[in-house]
PDB file of C-alpha atoms in Angstrom:
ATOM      1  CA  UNK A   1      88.274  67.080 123.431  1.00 58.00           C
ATOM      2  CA  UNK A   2      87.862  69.229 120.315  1.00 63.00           C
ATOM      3  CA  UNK A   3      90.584  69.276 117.542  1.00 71.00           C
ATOM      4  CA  UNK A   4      92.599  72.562 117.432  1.00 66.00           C
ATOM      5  CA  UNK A   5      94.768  73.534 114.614  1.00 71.00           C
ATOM      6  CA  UNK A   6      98.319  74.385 114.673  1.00 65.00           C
ATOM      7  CA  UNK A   7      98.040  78.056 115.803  1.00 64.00           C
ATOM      8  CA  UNK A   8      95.536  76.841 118.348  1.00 63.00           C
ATOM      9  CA  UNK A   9      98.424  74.810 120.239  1.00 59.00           C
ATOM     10  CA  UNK A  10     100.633  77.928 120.873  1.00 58.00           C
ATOM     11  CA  UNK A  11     102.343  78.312 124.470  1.00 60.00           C
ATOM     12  CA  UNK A  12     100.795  81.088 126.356  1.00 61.00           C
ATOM     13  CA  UNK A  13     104.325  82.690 126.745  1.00 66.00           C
ATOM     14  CA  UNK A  14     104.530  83.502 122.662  1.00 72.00           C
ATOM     15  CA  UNK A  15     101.664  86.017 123.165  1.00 77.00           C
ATOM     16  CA  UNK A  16     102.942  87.780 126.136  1.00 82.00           C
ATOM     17  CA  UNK A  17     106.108  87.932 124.300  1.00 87.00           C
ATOM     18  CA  UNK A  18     104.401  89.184 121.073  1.00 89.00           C
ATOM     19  CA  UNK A  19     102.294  91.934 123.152  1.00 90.00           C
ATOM     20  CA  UNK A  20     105.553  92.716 125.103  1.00 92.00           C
ATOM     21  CA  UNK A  21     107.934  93.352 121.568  1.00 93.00           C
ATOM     22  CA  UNK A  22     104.981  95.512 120.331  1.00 95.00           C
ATOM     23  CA  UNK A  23     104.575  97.425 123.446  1.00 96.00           C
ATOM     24  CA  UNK A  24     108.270  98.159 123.062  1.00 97.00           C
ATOM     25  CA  UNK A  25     108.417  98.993 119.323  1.00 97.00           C
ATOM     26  CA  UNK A  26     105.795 101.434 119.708  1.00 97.00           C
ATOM     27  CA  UNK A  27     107.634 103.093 122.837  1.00 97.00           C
ATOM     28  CA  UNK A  28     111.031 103.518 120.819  1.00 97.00           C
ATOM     29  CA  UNK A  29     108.514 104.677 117.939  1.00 97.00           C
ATOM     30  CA  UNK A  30     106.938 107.451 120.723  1.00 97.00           C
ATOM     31  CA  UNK A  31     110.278 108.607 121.968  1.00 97.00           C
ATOM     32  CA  UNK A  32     111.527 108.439 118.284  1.00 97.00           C
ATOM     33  CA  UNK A  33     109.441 110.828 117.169  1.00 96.00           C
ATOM     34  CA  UNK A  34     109.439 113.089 119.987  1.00 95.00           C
ATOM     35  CA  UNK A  35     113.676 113.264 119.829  1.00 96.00           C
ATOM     36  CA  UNK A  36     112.930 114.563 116.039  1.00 95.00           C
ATOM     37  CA  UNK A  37     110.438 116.805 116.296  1.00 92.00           C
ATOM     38  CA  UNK A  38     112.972 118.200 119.559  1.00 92.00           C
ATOM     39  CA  UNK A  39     115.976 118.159 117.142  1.00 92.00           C
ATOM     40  CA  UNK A  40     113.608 120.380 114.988  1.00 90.00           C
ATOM     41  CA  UNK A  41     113.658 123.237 117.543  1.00 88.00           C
ATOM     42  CA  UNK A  42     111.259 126.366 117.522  1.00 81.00           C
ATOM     43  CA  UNK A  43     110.175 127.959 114.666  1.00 76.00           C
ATOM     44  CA  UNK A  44     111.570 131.011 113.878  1.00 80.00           C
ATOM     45  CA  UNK A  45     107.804 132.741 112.946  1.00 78.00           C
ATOM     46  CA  UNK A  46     106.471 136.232 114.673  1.00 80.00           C
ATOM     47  CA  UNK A  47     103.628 136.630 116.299  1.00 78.00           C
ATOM     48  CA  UNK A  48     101.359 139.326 114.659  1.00 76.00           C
ATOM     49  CA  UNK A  49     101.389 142.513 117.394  1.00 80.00           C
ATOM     50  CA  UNK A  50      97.764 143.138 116.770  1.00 80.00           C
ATOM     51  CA  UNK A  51      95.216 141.286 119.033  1.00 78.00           C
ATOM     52  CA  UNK A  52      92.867 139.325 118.054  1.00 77.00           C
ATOM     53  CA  UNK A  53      89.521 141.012 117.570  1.00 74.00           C
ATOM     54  CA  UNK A  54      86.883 139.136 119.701  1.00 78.00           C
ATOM     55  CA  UNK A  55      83.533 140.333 121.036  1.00 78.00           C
ATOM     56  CA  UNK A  56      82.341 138.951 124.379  1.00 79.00           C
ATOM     57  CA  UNK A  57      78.622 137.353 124.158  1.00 76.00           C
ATOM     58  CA  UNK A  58      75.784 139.646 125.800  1.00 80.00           C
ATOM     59  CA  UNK A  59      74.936 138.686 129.259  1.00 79.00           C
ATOM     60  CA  UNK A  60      71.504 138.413 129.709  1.00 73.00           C
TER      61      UNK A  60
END
């Protein structure tokens, strides 16, 4: 049986536990973020009336 080190000895729970806190930090970051930018509301910009000037390709 090979040596392990320290970190090599950890329970398998720690790492479920570590995936499952960072899982759930980055939710509350997600829903965080999209609260703020919601709190922001709409922009109060216009729309230019004129349309956009396009061409439509050539059929061939």
């Amino acid at each position: 049986m090979p040596d392990l080190t320290p970190h090599q000895h950890r329970p398998a729970g720690r790492s479920r536990m570590r995936a499952l806190l960072a899982a759930a930090t980055g939710l509350a970051l997600a829903v965080a973020a999209v609260l703020a930018l919601t709190a922001l509301g709409t922009p109060t910009a216009r729309t230019s009336p004129e349309p956009l000037l396009t061409t439509v390709p050539a059929h061939p």
